[in-house]
CSV table of C-alpha atoms in Angstrom, one decimal:
chain,number,residue,atom,x,y,z
A,12,MET,CA,-32.9,34.8,-21.8
A,13,GLU,CA,-35.7,32.2,-21.7
A,14,LYS,CA,-35.3,31.4,-25.4
A,15,ASN,CA,-31.6,30.7,-24.9
A,16,LEU,CA,-32.3,28.4,-21.9
A,17,LEU,CA,-34.9,26.5,-24.0
A,18,LEU,CA,-32.5,26.2,-26.9
A,19,LYS,CA,-29.8,24.8,-24.6
A,20,PHE,CA,-32.2,22.3,-23.2
A,21,VAL,CA,-33.2,21.2,-26.7
A,22,VAL,CA,-29.5,20.8,-27.7
A,23,LEU,CA,-28.8,18.8,-24.6
A,24,PHE,CA,-31.9,16.6,-25.2
A,25,PHE,CA,-30.8,15.8,-28.8
A,26,SER,CA,-27.2,15.2,-27.6
A,27,ILE,CA,-28.4,12.6,-25.2
A,28,LEU,CA,-30.5,10.9,-27.9
A,29,LEU,CA,-27.5,10.9,-30.2
A,30,TRP,CA,-25.3,9.4,-27.5
A,31,TYR,CA,-27.9,6.8,-26.8
A,32,GLN,CA,-28.1,5.9,-30.5
A,33,LEU,CA,-24.3,5.7,-30.9
A,34,VAL,CA,-23.3,4.1,-27.6
A,35,LEU,CA,-26.2,2.1,-26.3
A,36,VAL,CA,-28.2,1.1,-29.4
A,37,GLN,CA,-25.5,0.5,-32.1
A,38,GLU,CA,-23.6,-2.7,-32.1
A,39,HIS,CA,-19.9,-2.8,-31.0
A,40,ILE,CA,-17.2,-5.5,-31.1
A,41,THR,CA,-15.1,-5.7,-28.0
A,42,GLU,CA,-13.0,-8.1,-25.9
A,43,ILE,CA,-14.1,-9.1,-22.4
A,44,ASP,CA,-12.3,-11.4,-19.9
A,45,LEU,CA,-14.6,-14.0,-18.3
A,46,PRO,CA,-13.7,-16.0,-15.3
A,47,VAL,CA,-13.5,-19.9,-15.3
A,48,LYS,CA,-15.5,-21.9,-12.8
A,49,LEU,CA,-15.5,-25.7,-12.4
A,50,GLU,CA,-18.2,-28.2,-11.4
A,51,ASN,CA,-18.2,-31.9,-10.4
A,52,LEU,CA,-14.6,-32.0,-9.2
A,53,PRO,CA,-13.6,-35.2,-7.4
A,54,ASP,CA,-13.5,-35.2,-3.6
A,55,LYS,CA,-10.8,-33.0,-2.0
A,56,LEU,CA,-9.8,-31.4,-5.3
A,57,ILE,CA,-10.3,-27.6,-5.7
A,58,PHE,CA,-9.8,-25.1,-8.5
A,59,TYR,CA,-7.5,-22.5,-7.0
A,60,ASP,CA,-5.2,-20.0,-8.8
A,61,GLU,CA,-3.4,-17.0,-7.2
A,62,GLY,CA,-5.8,-14.6,-8.8
A,63,ILE,CA,-8.7,-15.5,-11.0
A,64,LYS,CA,-8.3,-17.6,-14.1
A,65,THR,CA,-9.9,-15.8,-17.0
A,66,ILE,CA,-10.4,-16.4,-20.7
A,67,PRO,CA,-10.9,-13.5,-23.2
A,68,ILE,CA,-13.8,-13.5,-25.6
A,69,LYS,CA,-14.4,-11.2,-28.6
A,70,VAL,CA,-18.1,-10.4,-28.7
A,71,LYS,CA,-20.5,-8.4,-30.8
A,72,ALA,CA,-23.4,-6.8,-29.1
A,73,SER,CA,-25.2,-3.5,-28.6
A,74,GLY,CA,-23.8,-1.0,-26.1
A,75,MET,CA,-26.6,-1.7,-23.7
A,76,ASP,CA,-26.1,-5.5,-23.9
A,77,LEU,CA,-22.4,-5.1,-23.4
A,78,ILE,CA,-23.0,-3.1,-20.2
A,79,PHE,CA,-25.4,-5.9,-19.0
A,80,LEU,CA,-22.7,-8.5,-19.9
A,81,LYS,CA,-20.0,-6.8,-17.9
A,82,LEU,CA,-22.3,-6.4,-14.9
A,83,SER,CA,-23.6,-10.0,-15.0
A,84,ASP,CA,-22.2,-13.1,-13.5
A,85,SER,CA,-21.1,-14.4,-16.9
A,86,HIS,CA,-18.4,-17.1,-16.9
A,87,PHE,CA,-17.1,-20.4,-18.4
A,88,LEU,CA,-18.5,-23.4,-16.5
A,89,ILE,CA,-16.4,-26.5,-17.1
A,90,ASN,CA,-17.1,-30.1,-16.1
A,91,GLY,CA,-14.1,-31.3,-14.0
A,92,GLU,CA,-15.3,-34.8,-13.1
A,93,ASN,CA,-12.2,-36.3,-14.9
A,94,PHE,CA,-9.7,-33.8,-13.6
A,95,LYS,CA,-6.7,-34.8,-11.5
A,96,TYR,CA,-4.4,-33.0,-9.1
A,97,GLY,CA,-2.0,-30.9,-11.0
A,98,LYS,CA,-2.1,-29.5,-14.5
A,99,ASN,CA,-5.1,-30.5,-16.7
A,100,ILE,CA,-5.6,-29.6,-20.3
A,101,THR,CA,-9.2,-28.9,-21.5
A,102,ASN,CA,-10.9,-27.7,-24.7
A,103,ILE,CA,-12.9,-24.6,-24.2
A,104,LYS,CA,-16.2,-24.6,-26.2
A,105,GLU,CA,-18.9,-22.0,-26.7
A,106,ASP,CA,-21.3,-24.3,-24.9
A,107,ASP,CA,-19.2,-23.7,-21.8
A,108,LEU,CA,-20.3,-20.1,-21.7
A,109,LYS,CA,-22.9,-19.2,-19.2
A,110,ILE,CA,-24.4,-15.8,-20.1
A,111,PRO,CA,-27.9,-14.6,-19.1
A,112,LYS,CA,-30.5,-15.3,-21.8
A,113,ARG,CA,-31.8,-11.7,-21.7
A,114,ILE,CA,-28.5,-10.5,-23.2
A,115,ASN,CA,-28.3,-10.6,-27.1
A,116,TYR,CA,-24.7,-11.2,-28.3
A,117,GLU,CA,-22.6,-12.9,-31.0
A,118,ILE,CA,-19.3,-14.6,-30.2
A,119,ILE,CA,-16.6,-13.7,-32.7
A,120,SER,CA,-13.8,-15.7,-31.0
A,121,ILE,CA,-12.8,-17.4,-27.7
A,122,GLY,CA,-9.4,-17.0,-26.2
A,123,ASN,CA,-6.0,-17.2,-28.0
A,124,SER,CA,-6.4,-21.0,-28.0
A,125,LYS,CA,-9.2,-23.4,-27.3
A,126,ARG,CA,-6.8,-25.6,-25.3
A,127,GLN,CA,-6.5,-24.3,-21.8
A,128,ILE,CA,-4.3,-25.5,-18.9
A,129,LEU,CA,-6.1,-25.4,-15.6
A,130,ASN,CA,-4.2,-26.0,-12.3
A,131,ILE,CA,-6.1,-28.2,-9.9
A,132,ASP,CA,-5.2,-28.1,-6.2
A,133,LYS,CA,-6.2,-30.4,-3.4
A,134,LEU,CA,-7.4,-29.8,0.1
A,135,GLU,CA,-5.0,-31.1,2.8
A,136,THR,CA,-4.5,-30.8,6.5
A,137,SER,CA,-1.1,-29.9,8.1
A,138,TYR,CA,0.3,-29.0,11.5
A,139,LYS,CA,2.4,-25.9,11.8
A,140,PRO,CA,4.4,-24.5,14.8
A,141,ILE,CA,3.2,-21.3,16.5
A,142,LYS,CA,5.3,-18.2,16.2
A,143,LEU,CA,4.8,-15.7,19.0
A,144,THR,CA,4.9,-12.0,18.4
A,145,TYR,CA,5.1,-9.3,21.0
A,146,ALA,CA,3.3,-6.0,21.5
A,147,SER,CA,6.5,-4.2,22.5
A,148,SER,CA,10.2,-4.8,23.4
A,149,LYS,CA,9.2,-4.5,27.1
A,150,ASP,CA,6.6,-7.2,26.6
A,151,GLU,CA,9.2,-9.4,24.9
A,152,GLU,CA,11.6,-9.0,27.8
A,153,PHE,CA,8.8,-9.8,30.2
A,154,PHE,CA,8.0,-13.1,28.4
A,155,ILE,CA,11.7,-14.0,28.2
A,156,GLU,CA,11.9,-13.6,32.0
A,157,ASN,CA,8.6,-15.3,32.5
A,158,LYS,CA,9.0,-18.3,30.2
A,159,ILE,CA,6.1,-19.3,27.9
A,160,LEU,CA,5.6,-23.0,27.9
A,161,LEU,CA,5.0,-23.8,24.2
A,162,HIS,CA,6.1,-27.5,24.5
A,163,ASN,CA,6.5,-27.6,20.7
A,164,LYS,CA,2.9,-26.7,20.4
A,165,ARG,CA,1.5,-26.9,16.8
A,166,VAL,CA,-1.8,-26.0,15.4
A,167,GLN,CA,-3.8,-27.9,12.7
A,168,ILE,CA,-4.6,-26.0,9.5
A,169,SER,CA,-6.4,-26.9,6.3
A,170,GLY,CA,-6.4,-25.5,2.8
A,171,PRO,CA,-4.9,-25.8,-0.7
A,172,GLN,CA,-1.8,-27.9,-0.8
A,173,SER,CA,0.1,-25.2,-2.8
A,174,ILE,CA,-0.4,-22.7,0.1
A,175,LEU,CA,0.3,-25.2,2.9
A,176,ASP,CA,3.7,-26.0,1.3
A,177,THR,CA,4.7,-22.3,1.6
A,178,LEU,CA,3.8,-21.8,5.2
A,179,GLU,CA,6.4,-22.3,8.0
A,180,TYR,CA,4.3,-21.2,11.0
A,181,VAL,CA,1.2,-19.6,12.2
A,182,GLU,CA,1.6,-16.2,14.0
A,183,SER,CA,-0.2,-15.1,17.1
A,184,ASN,CA,-1.6,-11.7,17.8
A,185,PRO,CA,1.0,-9.6,19.6
A,186,ALA,CA,1.4,-10.9,23.2
A,187,SER,CA,1.2,-8.4,26.0
A,188,ARG,CA,1.7,-8.6,29.8
A,189,LYS,CA,-2.0,-7.5,30.1
A,190,ASP,CA,-3.1,-10.7,28.5
A,191,VAL,CA,-1.6,-12.8,31.4
A,192,VAL,CA,-4.3,-13.9,33.9
A,193,GLY,CA,-3.4,-16.4,36.6
A,194,ASN,CA,-0.1,-17.5,35.0
A,195,LYS,CA,-2.0,-18.2,31.7
A,196,LEU,CA,-1.7,-16.3,28.4
A,197,ASN,CA,-4.7,-16.2,26.1
A,198,LEU,CA,-3.7,-15.5,22.5
A,199,LYS,CA,-5.6,-15.3,19.2
A,200,LEU,CA,-4.1,-16.9,16.2
A,201,ILE,CA,-3.9,-15.1,12.8
A,202,PRO,CA,-5.0,-17.1,9.7
A,203,PRO,CA,-1.9,-17.0,7.4
A,204,HIS,CA,-4.0,-16.8,4.2
A,205,SER,CA,-7.6,-16.2,3.3
A,206,LYS,CA,-7.9,-19.7,1.9
A,207,ILE,CA,-6.5,-21.3,5.1
A,208,LEU,CA,-8.8,-22.6,8.0
A,209,LEU,CA,-7.5,-22.8,11.5
A,210,GLU,CA,-8.7,-25.7,13.7
A,211,GLN,CA,-8.7,-23.3,16.6
A,212,GLU,CA,-8.7,-19.5,16.7
A,213,LYS,CA,-7.2,-19.2,20.2
A,214,ILE,CA,-4.6,-20.9,22.3
A,215,VAL,CA,-3.9,-20.8,26.1
A,216,LEU,CA,-0.3,-21.0,27.1
A,217,GLU,CA,1.2,-21.4,30.6
A,218,ILE,CA,3.7,-18.9,32.0
A,219,SER,CA,6.6,-20.2,34.1
A,220,LYS,CA,8.7,-17.9,36.3
A,221,THR,CA,12.3,-18.2,35.0
A,222,GLU,CA,15.2,-18.5,37.3
A,223,MET,CA,17.4,-15.4,37.0
A,224,LYS,CA,21.2,-15.4,37.0
A,225,ILE,CA,24.1,-12.9,37.2
A,226,ARG,CA,27.2,-13.6,35.3
A,227,THR,CA,30.5,-11.9,34.3
A,228,ILE,CA,31.8,-12.4,30.8
A,229,SER,CA,35.5,-11.3,30.1
A,230,LEU,CA,37.7,-10.6,27.2
A,231,ILE,CA,35.1,-9.1,25.0
A,232,PRO,CA,36.8,-7.3,22.0
A,233,ILE,CA,36.0,-3.7,21.4
A,234,LYS,CA,35.1,-2.7,17.8
A,235,TYR,CA,36.5,0.7,16.8
A,236,PRO,CA,37.2,2.6,13.6
A,237,GLU,CA,40.7,1.4,12.7
A,238,ASN,CA,40.9,3.8,9.8
A,239,GLU,CA,41.1,6.7,12.2
A,240,ASN,CA,44.7,5.8,12.9
A,241,ILE,CA,44.3,5.4,16.7
A,242,THR,CA,45.2,2.9,19.4
A,243,ILE,CA,42.8,2.0,22.2
A,244,ILE,CA,43.8,0.8,25.7
A,245,PRO,CA,42.5,-1.7,26.7
A,246,GLN,CA,41.1,-3.4,23.6
A,247,LYS,CA,38.9,-5.8,25.6
A,248,ILE,CA,36.4,-5.4,28.4
A,249,SER,CA,34.4,-7.4,30.9
A,250,VAL,CA,30.7,-7.1,31.4
A,251,MET,CA,28.4,-8.2,34.2
A,252,VAL,CA,24.9,-9.1,33.0
A,253,SER,CA,21.7,-10.6,34.4
A,254,GLY,CA,18.9,-12.5,32.8
A,255,PRO,CA,17.1,-15.9,32.5
A,256,LYS,CA,19.4,-18.7,33.6
A,257,GLU,CA,19.0,-20.7,30.4
A,258,ILE,CA,20.0,-17.7,28.2
A,259,VAL,CA,22.8,-16.2,30.4
A,260,GLU,CA,24.6,-19.6,30.8
A,261,LYS,CA,25.0,-19.9,27.0
A,262,LEU,CA,26.5,-16.4,26.6
A,263,ASN,CA,30.2,-16.0,25.5
A,264,GLN,CA,32.5,-13.3,24.1
A,265,HIS,CA,30.7,-13.5,20.7
A,266,SER,CA,27.2,-13.0,22.3
A,267,VAL,CA,28.1,-9.5,23.4
A,268,GLU,CA,28.8,-6.7,21.0
A,269,ALA,CA,31.0,-3.9,22.3
A,270,THR,CA,31.6,-0.8,20.1
A,271,LEU,CA,33.6,2.3,20.9
A,272,ASP,CA,31.5,5.4,21.3
A,273,ASN,CA,33.1,7.4,18.5
A,274,SER,CA,31.1,10.6,18.9
A,275,ASN,CA,33.7,13.5,18.9
A,276,LEU,CA,36.3,10.8,18.8
A,277,LEU,CA,39.3,13.0,17.8
A,278,ASN,CA,38.5,15.6,20.5
A,279,SER,CA,38.7,13.3,23.5
A,280,ASN,CA,41.4,11.1,25.1
A,281,THR,CA,38.9,8.8,26.6
A,282,ARG,CA,35.6,7.4,25.4
A,283,LYS,CA,32.8,5.1,26.7
A,284,VAL,CA,31.7,1.8,25.1
A,285,ASN,CA,28.3,1.0,23.7
A,286,ILE,CA,27.1,-2.5,24.7
A,287,LYS,CA,24.6,-4.6,22.7
A,288,LEU,CA,23.1,-7.7,24.4
A,289,PRO,CA,20.7,-10.4,23.4
A,290,ALA,CA,17.0,-9.8,24.1
A,291,GLY,CA,16.1,-10.4,27.8
A,292,VAL,CA,19.6,-9.9,29.0
A,293,ASN,CA,20.3,-6.7,31.1
A,294,LEU,CA,23.7,-5.0,31.5
A,295,LEU,CA,24.7,-4.3,35.1
A,296,GLU,CA,28.1,-2.8,34.5
A,297,TYR,CA,31.2,-3.1,32.3
A,298,THR,CA,34.9,-2.6,33.1
A,299,PRO,CA,36.9,-0.6,32.5
A,300,ASN,CA,34.3,2.1,32.3
A,301,LYS,CA,36.4,4.3,30.0
A,302,ILE,CA,38.8,3.5,27.2
A,303,GLN,CA,42.0,5.5,26.6
A,304,ILE,CA,42.6,6.7,23.1
A,305,ILE,CA,46.1,7.3,21.7
A,306,LYS,CA,46.4,9.1,18.4
A,307,ASN,CA,49.1,7.5,16.2
A,308,ASP,CA,51.7,9.8,14.5
């Protein structure tokens, strides 16, 4: 038993030595992608790509040195003092390689082409509107009834021009009624991108109590499944709604969606109507309350 255990240990030991010889000591040729870094760029210019710009190199080295190479901060360092905003063409040279001196290697080839195109961006400042989000539908209704005074409020942001051009707004953290203290709403702004800096992380907005209004809207057409070969009487209804004055006053027949409740449609002579209203508007009643259904022969 002990002899077998010793024999297994000896086999394992020599297997490790063989692996060390084949993998770590012997030389290998492999391809490694190294990132590109720039130095001495003119003021306000930055090297930014969505993802990391890399260039492949074919290198010959021992297995151990290849491991060190992959774990090291090896890269191409390119002088960008003459670069301009936009696309720049540069020649990649072996002298641009920055690899720790302790690593022994031989470069077989660099990239598919020595001429590389580098996109240079610039740092700019812009002003974007704030888009409010809400913690729940109830919170949204609360803030519609209690108007948030944004006053076309915009926030200053800074970052790469290519990112700024794609941004329409800056979102807030979801607003909740719990955040309102003394008619003021404190909200944190969410950076729209990891490369974008916000001039301010929080905003304070005033809350104004909105005047409520009740209104009746007539002649709203009822949508129903015409392919069921039925006739409905009447085909239009009236609704009484309540909500913020500035919203309710703008409502018309097209603002309200009335749909026949078609559950068990063919087994009933009367059905109710489902009413869909804009956010912040409440339904008080609709007339007639039931719609008569006539099956066509």
